[in-house]
């Protein structure tokens, strides 16, 4: 069905902020040197004290001069030789820019937020062509990226020569961002002189995984025919083996959730199928506690809706193994003066595996049909005044050892052809075409479990550490063939074969292969006419972009993911393995297990033949059915969707240079018109999955203005204003939906008629260049967000959703509470902020002190949004914009005498919210603040050889996620270890 509706010194590094509210020209991994000119004549003798500036000092001077001349507010990080960015990851380099903060996956920068606006509001262009690189992360870091956000960890930093963050808008830069447009530029042969060859070799050691991995890169370039022709190739390869260890809870929920706790005898049984003496059916023999004052008090405290308990408390280890390969090639040709043709090629491949191993209690998150909380009795407990669990002791707890294994890969390719031509002395033509393609594949995502049902005497205690609790089990969790084993569904000789066990969570084998494709076809042309040379230039151009996105996912036809008992002749020992040595450096409480039994995926896969995509035994859809389905599968259907967008834009802009009295002025004024035609396809739960395609279109007129005034020679005031827009998140555009009947019971639906985010942006900056290469900047910015998009969630019984009960597994009745989520357009709000920046080389100090310098920046952002709680009420929750950290800062202290270079850099990001309202009766979910410390040293042996030593994440910073503002309850608290890199760089 279809519905239609309308610095040149190699080996040096600088961070350059051009036209910004601040300047940061960082001596991060490069060097600056200064030498006294040698007297060779009487005239030279008179200038014996003249300082000849080279290296970073020259880069700083060039950056500040460029800043003074620029019209807009632009920050640039520039590496003037291969591998000379301040960090080993592009996102981590970008966080050195004021207003830019990052989010990490596996301890490595993945996404960025600019001035409080998250990854969906930031566009990324590579060599002038918009691209979208996506990969798969852990569930707690967002999982597989099916959004508009760019995953910077796909690329090796060594492939790029500059990163540009465009904070203000101008008509000649295509639309799509509320936060910023980030330009990534690879090296080109005309950027260098003559023949160049460089190789970099490093070894990376991680103190948690105790692994040493290689990191290598090369660059080869040359120019020919009197610099009319140039060729460059570069490549980088790195391997990264990392352990991620810690505690997580998969959210928190309150006392009455999931059907409530099992009441002591004499108190009304819950649920109704409990008996006077058993929690749940008598046949399962889960005894209720005798009626005593202590048992009743514990039950009442745990049942209080203001008291919260972790849903799935667990310690776990994630093993990450990544291989990253990147290649670039560039050919440039000057057939005549004023004409240049450039062909850029970029290829990147990220191959990874990830294994997640947990020991967890599952009962607190499950209802009666899954043998959860209604079969769990509270022996003893206490809660803090804010409702957070302090400690608890329980009977009837299901314990699970869970192991998930993922194979993931992303392939990114992009050819770009750029043509630049001077039509005459006053007119110029620029044209560019390119295609950016990203293919993410997760061909294996398999989860297996070992289970021990209804265990008595489980204890969890947060009193010693609210992020790392003490957990004790009443049996030996590390004993092979012990309590933890496969709980299979019994096979019946006759009659209907059940797909599960009533009021029980049997062991599972989950398989969820998936992937996503993104493709951008881009065409651009513009003309520039110097109407009045050096006074007024008129620019006009057109842009065309076709964006294609599609996503898929498969899951087992057996939507409960249950299994039979192991086949005859298969030993229990072959189906399990062990995790050992867990928790090194965590400071875990005494008595908490550091070793436990795990499912052996290889053994289970072989015994059950799980990858056959067939029925091994029993009926279709039963525990022995390992057939995968996609569109017809209610659990997988929602991730089968696609979006196609065709964007056509025109712009007209004037650049001017003038004076107001004695004050020089520079700026631009322009307007961009863009039309968006959008087609979204999803699958509705009708007839085993029915494709629905909905068309939508809208247009925007986006004026922009930038001006810079030189109040004095060294004091500049800038102002910028623009209308901006950002298109809706891809996941929200699907006209289909999905139903999750395992884990958190949920239903999600999209809204393809969403309007885009729209805002008015205002910026000012005050810049004082108080001495050579020294700078103080103050920037103020505000965005008036007129339209916003929120996901609204209701908790409803499945039978009240209007969806057919046939979508549910046979062990569900329709009375189960599902979280129903759908996006809507809402009113926005104001975002305001302040940026402060200071940089200075301490040349005023005596002796070695003149080789020291500092770079500091601080950003404050404020935005309060009214989040709609329900589409059927006027109730709202007021909180920060999602992903907005109110404060962030960076500080770098460096030393460089031209031979020895050293720096220490720190970066802090305050806490922020990731979901409002939160899930499971919580007001918000978010992440707590992070503080990172990195150091680097380099020693220049000679003009060709340089030795390097770096330390990354020296504080072993935690990934600390929380639920609830009042309780700050831990959701994830993981560490990935410190890293040391040692190596060399050699130039031929």
Short mmCIF file of C-alpha atoms in Angstrom, two decimals, residues 267-486:
data_model
loop_
_atom_site.label_atom_id
_atom_site.label_comp_id
_atom_site.label_asym_id
_atom_site.label_seq_id
_atom_site.Cartn_x
_atom_site.Cartn_y
_atom_site.Cartn_z
CA UNK A 267 -0.88 -12.05 52.50
CA UNK A 268 -2.91 -11.97 49.30
CA UNK A 269 -1.08 -14.06 46.72
CA UNK A 270 0.26 -12.44 43.59
CA UNK A 271 -0.34 -13.60 40.91
CA UNK A 272 -3.66 -15.38 41.09
CA UNK A 273 -2.22 -18.78 40.15
CA UNK A 274 -0.09 -18.84 43.32
CA UNK A 275 -1.22 -21.12 46.10
CA UNK A 276 -1.37 -20.57 49.84
CA UNK A 277 2.13 -22.00 50.18
CA UNK A 278 3.80 -21.58 46.77
CA UNK A 279 4.83 -18.66 44.59
CA UNK A 280 3.17 -19.58 41.32
CA UNK A 281 1.83 -23.07 40.57
CA UNK A 282 2.21 -25.77 43.17
CA UNK A 283 3.82 -28.02 40.56
CA UNK A 284 6.89 -25.80 40.47
CA UNK A 285 7.34 -25.97 44.22
CA UNK A 286 8.62 -22.41 44.80
CA UNK A 287 7.78 -21.99 48.47
CA UNK A 288 6.37 -18.78 49.92
CA UNK A 289 8.01 -17.43 53.06
CA UNK A 290 6.31 -18.07 56.39
CA UNK A 291 4.43 -15.09 57.74
CA UNK A 292 6.71 -13.20 60.14
CA UNK A 293 7.16 -9.51 60.98
CA UNK A 294 10.55 -9.46 59.25
CA UNK A 295 9.27 -11.13 56.08
CA UNK A 296 6.24 -8.84 55.89
CA UNK A 297 8.36 -5.73 56.49
CA UNK A 298 10.82 -6.76 53.77
CA UNK A 299 7.98 -7.52 51.35
CA UNK A 300 6.29 -4.19 52.02
CA UNK A 301 9.51 -2.23 51.59
CA UNK A 302 10.35 -3.97 48.31
CA UNK A 303 6.77 -3.49 47.06
CA UNK A 304 6.77 0.27 47.67
CA UNK A 305 6.39 1.99 44.26
CA UNK A 306 8.94 4.61 45.40
CA UNK A 307 11.62 1.96 45.97
CA UNK A 308 13.68 0.68 43.04
CA UNK A 309 15.64 -2.52 42.40
CA UNK A 310 18.08 -3.32 39.55
CA UNK A 311 16.35 -5.29 36.81
CA UNK A 312 19.26 -7.56 35.82
CA UNK A 313 22.21 -7.01 38.18
CA UNK A 314 25.34 -8.52 36.68
CA UNK A 315 29.09 -8.44 36.46
CA UNK A 316 30.48 -8.93 33.01
CA UNK A 317 33.45 -8.93 30.67
CA UNK A 318 33.33 -7.76 27.07
CA UNK A 319 36.18 -8.86 24.81
CA UNK A 320 36.72 -6.55 21.83
CA UNK A 321 38.96 -7.51 18.91
CA UNK A 322 39.21 -4.94 16.10
CA UNK A 323 41.16 -4.71 12.85
CA UNK A 324 41.06 -1.37 11.04
CA UNK A 325 42.43 -0.87 7.52
CA UNK A 326 42.34 2.40 5.60
CA UNK A 327 43.65 3.42 2.18
CA UNK A 328 43.60 6.72 0.30
CA UNK A 329 44.71 7.74 -3.17
CA UNK A 330 44.72 11.16 -4.75
CA UNK A 331 45.64 12.34 -8.25
CA UNK A 332 45.81 16.04 -9.08
CA UNK A 333 46.31 17.59 -12.51
CA UNK A 334 46.84 21.18 -13.60
CA UNK A 335 46.32 21.08 -17.39
CA UNK A 336 46.55 24.88 -17.59
CA UNK A 337 46.98 27.88 -15.35
CA UNK A 338 43.86 28.42 -13.28
CA UNK A 339 42.54 24.89 -13.80
CA UNK A 340 42.84 21.94 -11.42
CA UNK A 341 41.27 18.49 -11.47
CA UNK A 342 41.43 16.30 -8.33
CA UNK A 343 40.39 12.67 -7.95
CA UNK A 344 40.27 11.43 -4.34
CA UNK A 345 39.65 7.83 -3.32
CA UNK A 346 39.02 6.62 0.22
CA UNK A 347 38.56 3.06 1.45
CA UNK A 348 38.14 1.94 5.05
CA UNK A 349 37.37 -1.47 6.52
CA UNK A 350 36.65 -2.15 10.18
CA UNK A 351 36.47 -5.83 11.13
CA UNK A 352 35.60 -6.70 14.71
CA UNK A 353 34.43 -9.42 17.02
CA UNK A 354 32.92 -8.86 20.43
CA UNK A 355 32.09 -11.38 23.12
CA UNK A 356 29.97 -10.35 26.11
CA UNK A 357 30.01 -12.67 29.14
CA UNK A 358 27.74 -12.03 32.13
CA UNK A 359 26.74 -13.67 35.39
CA UNK A 360 23.35 -12.24 36.27
CA UNK A 361 20.06 -12.52 38.14
CA UNK A 362 17.11 -12.26 35.76
CA UNK A 363 14.06 -12.62 37.99
CA UNK A 364 13.74 -8.93 38.94
CA UNK A 365 12.90 -7.97 35.34
CA UNK A 366 10.35 -10.68 34.51
CA UNK A 367 6.68 -11.31 35.04
CA UNK A 368 4.74 -14.36 36.15
CA UNK A 369 4.69 -16.03 32.72
CA UNK A 370 8.49 -16.01 32.74
CA UNK A 371 8.86 -17.14 36.34
CA UNK A 372 10.17 -13.77 37.49
CA UNK A 373 9.39 -11.44 40.41
CA UNK A 374 6.09 -13.14 41.36
CA UNK A 375 8.18 -16.24 42.18
CA UNK A 376 10.82 -14.26 44.10
CA UNK A 377 10.57 -13.73 47.85
CA UNK A 378 12.31 -10.92 49.74
CA UNK A 379 14.13 -12.28 52.81
CA UNK A 380 15.66 -9.02 53.98
CA UNK A 381 16.17 -5.63 52.39
CA UNK A 382 16.77 -1.91 52.95
CA UNK A 383 16.39 1.13 50.74
CA UNK A 384 17.87 4.61 50.88
CA UNK A 385 15.52 7.56 51.50
CA UNK A 386 15.67 8.33 47.75
CA UNK A 387 14.38 4.83 46.93
CA UNK A 388 17.65 3.19 45.86
CA UNK A 389 18.27 -0.39 46.95
CA UNK A 390 20.94 -0.64 49.64
CA UNK A 391 20.94 -4.40 50.04
CA UNK A 392 18.66 -7.37 49.59
CA UNK A 393 18.51 -11.09 50.20
CA UNK A 394 16.11 -13.20 48.13
CA UNK A 395 14.69 -16.66 47.50
CA UNK A 396 13.41 -17.98 44.20
CA UNK A 397 15.89 -16.11 42.01
CA UNK A 398 16.75 -17.29 38.49
CA UNK A 399 20.53 -17.08 37.89
CA UNK A 400 21.88 -16.99 34.36
CA UNK A 401 25.31 -17.18 32.76
CA UNK A 402 24.95 -15.45 29.41
CA UNK A 403 27.39 -15.21 26.53
CA UNK A 404 26.85 -13.17 23.38
CA UNK A 405 29.14 -13.29 20.36
CA UNK A 406 29.12 -10.75 17.51
CA UNK A 407 31.01 -10.57 14.24
CA UNK A 408 30.86 -7.07 12.81
CA UNK A 409 32.33 -5.25 9.83
CA UNK A 410 31.94 -1.90 8.14
CA UNK A 411 33.16 -1.14 4.62
CA UNK A 412 33.31 2.51 3.58
CA UNK A 413 34.22 3.68 0.07
CA UNK A 414 34.19 7.13 -1.45
CA UNK A 415 35.41 8.43 -4.82
CA UNK A 416 35.31 12.21 -5.27
CA UNK A 417 36.06 14.24 -8.41
CA UNK A 418 36.64 17.98 -8.00
CA UNK A 419 37.05 20.51 -10.82
CA UNK A 420 38.26 24.06 -10.24
CA UNK A 421 38.56 26.52 -13.13
CA UNK A 422 39.14 30.25 -13.52
CA UNK A 423 36.79 31.36 -16.29
CA UNK A 424 38.56 34.70 -16.42
CA UNK A 425 40.30 37.06 -14.02
CA UNK A 426 37.06 37.77 -12.15
CA UNK A 427 34.98 34.59 -12.51
CA UNK A 428 35.58 31.11 -11.15
CA UNK A 429 33.81 27.75 -11.47
CA UNK A 430 33.92 24.91 -8.93
CA UNK A 431 32.22 21.54 -9.39
CA UNK A 432 32.27 18.33 -7.39
CA UNK A 433 30.66 14.90 -7.66
CA UNK A 434 31.07 11.93 -5.36
CA UNK A 435 29.49 8.86 -3.83
CA UNK A 436 29.94 7.84 -0.19
CA UNK A 437 28.90 4.26 0.60
CA UNK A 438 28.88 2.60 4.01
CA UNK A 439 27.92 -1.05 4.46
CA UNK A 440 27.56 -2.39 8.00
CA UNK A 441 27.23 -6.14 8.51
CA UNK A 442 26.61 -8.10 11.70
CA UNK A 443 26.28 -11.60 10.19
CA UNK A 444 26.60 -13.37 13.53
CA UNK A 445 25.00 -12.16 16.72
CA UNK A 446 24.38 -15.22 18.83
CA UNK A 447 23.50 -15.36 22.53
CA UNK A 448 23.52 -18.57 24.57
CA UNK A 449 22.66 -19.12 28.23
CA UNK A 450 23.12 -21.51 31.13
CA UNK A 451 20.52 -21.27 33.86
CA UNK A 452 19.82 -22.16 37.48
CA UNK A 453 16.17 -21.68 38.41
CA UNK A 454 14.62 -20.52 41.68
CA UNK A 455 17.80 -20.32 43.73
CA UNK A 456 17.44 -19.49 47.43
CA UNK A 457 19.80 -17.14 49.26
CA UNK A 458 20.91 -14.70 46.53
CA UNK A 459 22.36 -11.51 48.04
CA UNK A 460 23.29 -8.11 46.60
CA UNK A 461 24.74 -5.27 48.69
CA UNK A 462 25.43 -1.68 47.52
CA UNK A 463 26.36 -0.29 50.93
CA UNK A 464 30.09 -0.53 50.35
CA UNK A 465 30.05 0.84 46.79
CA UNK A 466 26.99 2.07 44.89
CA UNK A 467 28.69 1.36 41.53
CA UNK A 468 30.23 -2.05 42.33
CA UNK A 469 28.02 -4.05 44.72
CA UNK A 470 28.88 -7.20 46.59
CA UNK A 471 27.01 -10.16 45.07
CA UNK A 472 27.01 -13.64 46.60
CA UNK A 473 25.46 -16.83 45.29
CA UNK A 474 24.43 -19.88 47.36
CA UNK A 475 26.23 -22.28 45.02
CA UNK A 476 29.58 -22.56 43.27
CA UNK A 477 29.11 -20.53 40.06
CA UNK A 478 32.44 -21.75 38.72
CA UNK A 479 31.72 -25.48 38.90
CA UNK A 480 31.33 -27.13 35.48
CA UNK A 481 28.31 -29.41 35.47
CA UNK A 482 27.04 -27.76 38.65
CA UNK A 483 23.90 -25.71 39.19
CA UNK A 484 24.31 -23.70 36.00
CA UNK A 485 23.27 -25.76 32.99
CA UNK A 486 20.90 -25.88 30.05
#
